[in-house]
Amino acid sequence: MLLQPATQTTPAGERAVAPRIAEVRTVPYAIPYRKPLRFASGSIDVADNVLVEVVTSDGVVGFAEAPPRPYTYGETQASIVAVIEKIFAPAIIGLSILDREAVRSRLARTVGNPTAKAAIDMAMWDAWGKTIGTPVHRLLGGFTDGLQVSHMLGFDDPDTVAAEAVELRETLGISSFKIKVGRRPVHLDVDVCKAVREALGPDAELYIDGNRGWTAAESARALRDLEDVGLSRVEELCPADDVLSRRWLVSQCPVPFVADESAPTPADVTREILAGAATAVSIKTARTGFSGSLRVSHLAEGLGLEAVIGNQIDAQVGTVCSLVFGASQEITSRSAAELSNYLDMADDLLDEPLFIENGYMRVPKGPGLGIQLDPEKVARYRVDL
Ligand code: MUC
Ligand code: MG
């Protein structure tokens, strides 16, 4: 369905024309991981994501993707497709591509479904950037041209994890690593962290993420046992719902304690920080899009918190969204960003793969997100035909 463009009057009184949202398409696809990632709350063997395309009344196609994480947010590939097709698309078709806040408000009538909402938001930004020939990175703030990369290391034995870290440093120059811990005896994870530190030496940045897998007492023991490893921060070691014990843990934690899945929205961040349940935040564009991530990063800035660009185990489209956003803001550019887990996938959808040089990833230069899909790959990996 082609709609008439939305006619708006600019403050200067000129007539300006903004395209409307004509169609919202979903393309579920599946690409296996060469090396599955295992962590305390789940594991990933296949990227069963949903590509979301927002088509404007001018025929411009903006896109982004939604990665389902059932064990964290309750979304599945099928639920993302269904909520977009049945609820979200009908609620926003006909609005201007610039009506991002109105779209956000209409989607917010439905609780949950964070990655479905985020992908629509980011696809709208991509469509607008393409419409006016400008990179989204510049529309968001354009702070710097790229980010230092941090890699997430999943569960394995100490030697294997250490060898993976060494290889990534030697081949791509990555020197920041997040080690997954939790839900297994503390000493196993302590051994992994010590092996990685020993293999990389003192200059590498190491931090850990428990995905709520330990109790507060186990976490406190791990922090003591890891004192010599020199961690720069720790993330979600125990559940935020263990309200008093989490506060007890955070009050004795010698490094920033990152809220990730416990604080995906500005309201959650406010609650968790004021409750003493965290002292830093993870921002994931996969769940807050660009419009929500701006809110969280500005809130973090106002509160004086470290804000780290996290990885929802994104494929390359999602990785570019994290990169574009992270490099657009000063606060998120200060820390290495978790951008590299797409490396573990067997293939991807972009016509030109992303690359990391000297541990650094540069923002693509083209309009919108600055990337193109390879139509042959989209056709090969889509699972709905
Ligand atoms: C992380 O930082 O927790 C694991 C599950 C998920 O949703 O994100 C990842 C990484
Ligand atoms: Mg995390």
Coordinates of C-alpha atoms and ligand atoms in Angstrom, one line a residue:
M1 CA 0.0 0.0 0.0
L2 CA 1.5 3.4 -1.0
L3 CA 0.5 6.3 1.1
Q4 CA 0.7 10.0 0.5
P5 CA 3.7 11.7 2.2
A6 CA 3.0 13.5 5.5
T7 CA 3.0 17.2 4.8
Q8 CA 4.4 19.3 7.7
T9 CA 4.9 23.0 8.2
T10 CA 8.5 23.8 9.3
P11 CA 9.1 26.6 11.9
A12 CA 10.2 28.8 9.1
G13 CA 6.8 28.3 7.5
E14 CA 8.1 26.3 4.5
R15 CA 6.4 23.2 3.4
A16 CA 8.4 20.1 4.0
V17 CA 7.5 16.5 3.1
A18 CA 8.3 13.5 5.3
P19 CA 7.5 10.0 4.0
R20 CA 5.1 7.9 5.9
I21 CA 5.4 4.3 7.2
A22 CA 3.8 2.3 4.4
E23 CA 4.7 -1.2 5.5
V24 CA 6.5 -3.1 8.2
R25 CA 8.0 -6.4 7.1
T26 CA 9.5 -9.3 9.1
V27 CA 12.0 -11.8 7.8
P28 CA 12.8 -14.5 10.3
Y29 CA 16.1 -16.2 9.4
A30 CA 18.4 -18.8 10.9
I31 CA 22.2 -19.0 10.7
P32 CA 24.1 -21.5 12.8
Y33 CA 27.0 -20.6 15.1
R34 CA 30.3 -22.2 14.3
K35 CA 31.1 -21.9 18.0
P36 CA 28.0 -21.8 20.2
L37 CA 28.1 -19.4 23.2
R38 CA 27.2 -20.9 26.6
F39 CA 26.5 -18.7 29.6
A40 CA 24.7 -18.9 33.0
S41 CA 21.2 -18.1 31.7
G42 CA 21.3 -20.0 28.4
S43 CA 23.2 -20.8 25.2
I44 CA 23.1 -19.9 21.6
D45 CA 23.7 -22.4 18.8
V46 CA 21.7 -20.6 16.0
A47 CA 21.1 -17.0 15.3
D48 CA 17.3 -17.3 14.9
N49 CA 16.8 -13.6 14.5
V50 CA 14.1 -11.5 12.8
L51 CA 15.1 -8.9 10.2
V52 CA 12.6 -6.0 10.5
E53 CA 12.1 -3.7 7.5
V54 CA 10.2 -0.4 7.6
V55 CA 9.2 0.6 4.1
T56 CA 8.4 4.3 3.5
S57 CA 5.8 5.8 1.2
D58 CA 8.8 6.8 -1.0
G59 CA 9.9 3.2 -1.3
V60 CA 12.9 3.6 1.0
V61 CA 13.6 0.4 3.1
G62 CA 15.1 0.9 6.6
F63 CA 16.1 -2.2 8.4
A64 CA 17.3 -3.6 11.8
E65 CA 17.1 -6.9 13.5
A66 CA 15.6 -8.4 16.6
P67 CA 17.5 -11.3 18.4
P68 CA 15.1 -13.4 20.5
R69 CA 16.4 -14.2 24.0
P70 CA 13.6 -16.4 25.5
Y71 CA 15.4 -17.1 28.7
T72 CA 15.9 -13.4 29.4
Y73 CA 13.0 -11.4 27.9
G74 CA 10.5 -14.1 26.9
E75 CA 10.6 -13.3 23.2
T76 CA 10.9 -16.0 20.5
Q77 CA 11.4 -15.7 16.8
A78 CA 7.7 -16.6 16.3
S79 CA 6.5 -14.2 19.0
I80 CA 8.5 -11.3 17.4
V81 CA 7.0 -11.9 14.0
A82 CA 3.5 -12.2 15.5
V83 CA 3.6 -9.1 17.7
I84 CA 5.0 -7.0 14.8
E85 CA 2.6 -8.3 12.2
K86 CA -0.5 -8.4 14.3
I87 CA -0.1 -5.6 16.8
F88 CA 2.7 -3.2 16.1
A89 CA 2.5 -2.7 12.3
P90 CA -1.2 -2.0 12.2
A91 CA -0.7 0.5 15.1
I92 CA 2.0 2.6 13.2
I93 CA 1.3 2.3 9.5
G94 CA 0.5 5.8 8.1
L95 CA 2.5 7.7 10.7
S96 CA 5.4 9.8 9.5
I97 CA 8.9 8.2 9.4
L98 CA 9.8 11.1 11.8
D99 CA 7.1 10.3 14.3
R100 CA 9.5 8.2 16.4
E101 CA 8.1 9.3 19.7
A102 CA 4.5 8.7 18.6
V103 CA 5.5 5.2 17.4
R104 CA 7.3 4.6 20.7
S105 CA 4.2 5.6 22.6
R106 CA 1.9 3.3 20.6
L107 CA 4.2 0.4 20.9
A108 CA 4.5 1.0 24.7
R109 CA 0.8 0.2 25.1
T110 CA 2.0 -3.4 24.8
V111 CA 4.2 -4.4 27.8
G112 CA 7.4 -6.3 27.0
N113 CA 8.6 -7.3 23.6
P114 CA 11.8 -5.2 23.8
T115 CA 13.6 -6.4 20.7
A116 CA 10.6 -6.2 18.5
K117 CA 10.1 -2.6 19.5
A118 CA 13.8 -1.8 19.3
A119 CA 14.1 -3.1 15.8
I120 CA 11.2 -1.0 14.5
D121 CA 12.7 2.1 16.1
M122 CA 16.1 1.5 14.6
A123 CA 14.7 0.6 11.1
M124 CA 12.8 4.0 11.2
W125 CA 16.1 5.8 12.0
D126 CA 17.8 3.9 9.1
A127 CA 14.9 4.8 6.7
W128 CA 15.2 8.5 7.7
G129 CA 19.0 8.5 7.3
K130 CA 18.7 6.9 3.9
T131 CA 15.9 9.4 2.9
I132 CA 18.0 12.4 3.7
G133 CA 21.4 10.8 2.7
T134 CA 22.9 11.1 6.2
P135 CA 24.5 8.4 8.5
V136 CA 22.3 7.6 11.5
H137 CA 25.5 7.9 13.6
R138 CA 25.6 11.6 12.8
L139 CA 21.8 12.0 13.4
L140 CA 22.3 10.5 16.9
G141 CA 25.2 12.7 17.9
G142 CA 28.3 11.6 15.8
F143 CA 30.8 11.8 18.6
T144 CA 33.6 9.7 17.2
D145 CA 34.3 7.4 14.2
G146 CA 34.5 4.0 15.9
L147 CA 34.9 2.0 19.0
Q148 CA 37.4 -0.2 20.8
V149 CA 36.1 -3.8 20.7
S150 CA 35.5 -6.1 23.7
H151 CA 34.9 -9.8 23.1
M152 CA 32.6 -12.0 25.2
L153 CA 34.1 -15.4 26.2
G154 CA 31.6 -18.2 26.9
F155 CA 31.8 -21.2 29.2
D156 CA 34.7 -23.6 28.5
D157 CA 37.7 -25.1 30.3
P158 CA 40.4 -22.6 31.3
D159 CA 42.9 -23.5 28.6
T160 CA 40.4 -23.3 25.8
V161 CA 39.1 -19.9 26.9
A162 CA 42.6 -18.5 27.4
A163 CA 43.6 -19.8 23.9
E164 CA 40.6 -18.1 22.4
A165 CA 41.4 -14.8 24.0
V166 CA 45.1 -15.0 22.9
E167 CA 44.0 -15.8 19.3
L168 CA 41.6 -12.8 19.2
R169 CA 44.3 -10.5 20.4
E170 CA 46.9 -11.9 17.9
T171 CA 44.6 -11.8 14.9
L172 CA 42.3 -8.8 15.5
G173 CA 44.1 -6.8 18.3
I174 CA 41.3 -7.2 20.7
S175 CA 42.5 -6.6 24.3
S176 CA 39.2 -6.3 26.3
F177 CA 37.3 -9.4 27.3
K178 CA 34.1 -10.2 29.2
I179 CA 34.2 -13.6 30.7
K180 CA 30.9 -15.4 31.3
V181 CA 30.6 -16.9 34.8
G182 CA 27.9 -18.2 37.2
R183 CA 25.6 -21.1 37.7
R184 CA 28.4 -23.5 38.3
P185 CA 30.9 -23.9 41.2
V186 CA 32.8 -20.6 41.7
H187 CA 36.2 -22.2 41.5
L188 CA 35.7 -23.3 37.9
D189 CA 35.1 -19.7 36.9
V190 CA 37.9 -18.4 39.0
D191 CA 40.3 -20.8 37.3
V192 CA 39.1 -19.6 33.9
C193 CA 39.6 -15.9 34.8
K194 CA 43.1 -16.7 36.2
A195 CA 44.1 -18.6 33.1
V196 CA 43.0 -15.8 30.8
R197 CA 44.9 -13.2 32.9
E198 CA 48.0 -15.3 32.9
A199 CA 47.8 -15.9 29.1
L200 CA 47.2 -12.2 28.3
G201 CA 49.3 -10.4 30.9
P202 CA 48.5 -7.3 32.9
D203 CA 47.6 -5.0 30.0
A204 CA 44.4 -6.7 28.9
E205 CA 41.0 -5.5 30.3
L206 CA 39.0 -8.4 31.9
Y207 CA 35.6 -8.3 33.4
I208 CA 32.9 -10.9 34.3
D209 CA 29.2 -11.4 33.7
G210 CA 27.2 -13.8 35.9
N211 CA 23.8 -13.5 34.2
R212 CA 22.3 -13.8 37.7
G213 CA 23.9 -17.3 38.1
W214 CA 25.4 -17.0 41.6
T215 CA 23.9 -16.1 44.9
A216 CA 25.2 -12.9 46.6
A217 CA 27.4 -15.0 48.9
E218 CA 28.9 -17.0 46.1
S219 CA 29.5 -13.7 44.2
A220 CA 31.3 -12.2 47.3
R221 CA 33.5 -15.3 47.5
A222 CA 34.3 -15.0 43.8
L223 CA 35.2 -11.3 44.1
R224 CA 37.6 -12.2 47.0
D225 CA 39.2 -15.1 45.0
L226 CA 39.5 -12.9 41.9
E227 CA 41.2 -10.0 43.7
D228 CA 44.5 -10.6 42.0
V229 CA 43.0 -11.0 38.5
G230 CA 42.4 -7.2 38.3
L231 CA 38.8 -7.0 36.9
S232 CA 37.7 -3.6 35.6
R233 CA 34.0 -4.3 36.4
V234 CA 31.5 -7.1 37.1
E235 CA 28.0 -7.6 35.8
E236 CA 24.7 -9.2 37.1
L237 CA 26.5 -11.6 39.3
C238 CA 23.4 -12.4 41.3
P239 CA 19.7 -11.6 40.8
A240 CA 18.5 -8.0 41.4
D241 CA 15.3 -9.5 42.8
D242 CA 17.4 -10.7 45.8
V243 CA 17.0 -7.1 46.8
L244 CA 18.9 -6.9 50.1
S245 CA 21.6 -9.4 49.4
R246 CA 22.3 -7.8 46.0
R247 CA 22.6 -4.4 47.8
W248 CA 24.9 -6.0 50.3
L249 CA 27.1 -7.4 47.5
V250 CA 27.2 -4.1 45.6
S251 CA 28.1 -2.2 48.7
Q252 CA 31.3 -4.2 49.1
C253 CA 32.2 -4.5 45.4
P254 CA 35.5 -2.8 44.7
V255 CA 34.8 -2.1 41.0
P256 CA 31.7 -0.9 39.1
F257 CA 28.8 -3.3 39.3
V258 CA 26.9 -3.3 35.9
A259 CA 23.1 -3.7 35.7
D260 CA 22.3 -5.4 32.4
E261 CA 19.1 -7.5 32.2
S262 CA 17.9 -6.1 35.5
A263 CA 17.8 -2.6 34.0
P264 CA 16.8 -2.4 30.4
T265 CA 14.7 0.8 30.6
P266 CA 15.4 4.2 32.1
A267 CA 12.8 3.5 34.8
D268 CA 14.6 0.2 35.7
V269 CA 18.0 2.0 35.7
T270 CA 16.6 4.7 38.1
R271 CA 15.2 2.0 40.4
E272 CA 18.2 -0.2 40.4
I273 CA 20.7 2.6 40.9
L274 CA 18.7 4.3 43.7
A275 CA 18.2 0.9 45.4
G276 CA 22.0 0.4 45.5
A277 CA 21.7 -2.6 43.2
A278 CA 24.2 -1.5 40.6
T279 CA 26.7 1.3 40.0
A280 CA 27.0 1.1 36.1
V281 CA 24.8 0.2 33.2
S282 CA 24.9 -1.9 30.1
I283 CA 23.2 -0.4 27.0
K284 CA 22.0 -2.8 24.3
T285 CA 20.5 -1.3 21.2
A286 CA 18.9 -4.7 20.5
R287 CA 16.5 -4.1 23.4
T288 CA 16.2 -0.3 23.6
G289 CA 16.7 0.7 20.0
F290 CA 18.3 4.1 19.3
S291 CA 15.5 6.2 20.9
G292 CA 15.5 4.3 24.2
S293 CA 19.3 4.0 24.2
L294 CA 19.6 7.8 24.0
R295 CA 17.4 8.0 27.1
V296 CA 19.5 5.5 29.0
S297 CA 22.8 7.0 28.1
H298 CA 21.6 10.5 29.0
L299 CA 20.3 9.2 32.3
A300 CA 23.7 7.5 33.0
E301 CA 25.5 10.7 32.1
G302 CA 23.3 12.7 34.5
L303 CA 23.8 10.1 37.3
G304 CA 27.6 10.0 36.6
L305 CA 27.6 6.2 35.8
E306 CA 29.8 4.2 33.5
A307 CA 27.7 3.1 30.4
V308 CA 29.0 0.1 28.5
I309 CA 27.7 -1.0 25.1
G310 CA 26.6 -4.6 25.7
N311 CA 26.0 -7.4 23.2
Q312 CA 22.8 -9.3 23.0
I313 CA 24.7 -11.8 21.0
D314 CA 24.0 -9.9 17.9
A315 CA 24.6 -10.8 14.3
Q316 CA 26.2 -8.2 12.0
V317 CA 23.2 -6.0 11.5
G318 CA 22.7 -5.8 15.2
T319 CA 26.4 -5.2 15.8
V320 CA 26.3 -2.2 13.4
C321 CA 23.4 -0.8 15.4
S322 CA 25.5 -1.1 18.6
L323 CA 28.5 0.5 16.9
V324 CA 26.6 3.3 15.3
F325 CA 25.0 4.2 18.6
G326 CA 28.0 3.7 20.9
A327 CA 30.2 5.8 18.7
S328 CA 27.6 8.6 18.6
Q329 CA 27.8 9.4 22.3
E330 CA 30.8 10.4 24.4
I331 CA 29.8 8.4 27.4
T332 CA 29.5 5.1 25.5
S333 CA 32.8 5.7 23.6
R334 CA 34.8 5.7 26.8
S335 CA 34.7 1.9 27.3
A336 CA 35.4 -0.9 24.9
A337 CA 32.1 -2.1 23.3
E338 CA 30.9 -5.7 23.0
L339 CA 30.8 -5.9 19.3
S340 CA 32.5 -9.1 18.1
N341 CA 30.4 -12.2 18.9
Y342 CA 29.2 -12.3 15.3
L343 CA 32.7 -13.7 14.6
D344 CA 31.4 -17.0 16.0
M345 CA 28.6 -17.3 13.4
A346 CA 29.0 -19.5 10.3
D347 CA 27.8 -16.8 7.9
D348 CA 25.8 -13.5 8.0
L349 CA 23.5 -11.3 5.9
L350 CA 25.7 -8.3 4.9
D351 CA 27.1 -7.8 1.4
E352 CA 30.4 -6.7 2.9
P353 CA 31.3 -8.3 6.2
L354 CA 32.3 -6.0 9.2
F355 CA 35.9 -6.0 10.1
I356 CA 38.0 -5.3 13.2
E357 CA 41.5 -3.8 13.0
N358 CA 43.8 -3.3 15.9
G359 CA 40.9 -4.1 18.2
Y360 CA 38.9 -1.2 16.7
M361 CA 35.7 -1.1 14.6
R362 CA 34.9 1.9 12.4
V363 CA 31.4 3.2 11.8
P364 CA 30.3 2.6 8.2
K365 CA 30.2 5.8 6.3
G366 CA 27.1 5.5 4.1
P367 CA 23.6 7.0 4.8
G368 CA 21.4 5.3 7.4
L369 CA 23.2 2.5 9.1
G370 CA 25.6 2.5 6.2
I371 CA 25.2 -1.2 5.4
Q372 CA 23.6 -3.3 2.7
L373 CA 22.0 -6.7 2.9
D374 CA 23.1 -9.4 0.4
P375 CA 19.8 -10.5 -1.1
E376 CA 21.1 -13.9 -2.0
K377 CA 22.0 -14.6 1.6
V378 CA 18.7 -13.2 2.9
A379 CA 16.9 -15.6 0.5
R380 CA 19.1 -18.5 1.5
Y381 CA 18.7 -18.1 5.3
R382 CA 15.1 -17.0 5.7
V383 CA 12.9 -19.6 7.3
D384 CA 9.4 -18.3 6.3
L385 CA 9.2 -19.3 2.7
Ligands
MUC1 C1 25.0 -10.5 28.3 O1 25.7 -9.5 28.5 O2 24.4 -10.9 29.2 C2 23.5 -13.2 27.2 C3 22.1 -13.2 27.1 C4 21.7 -12.0 26.6 O3 20.5 -11.6 26.4 O4 22.8 -11.2 26.4 C5 23.9 -11.9 26.6 C6 25.1 -11.2 27.0
MG2 MG 25.1 -9.3 30.6

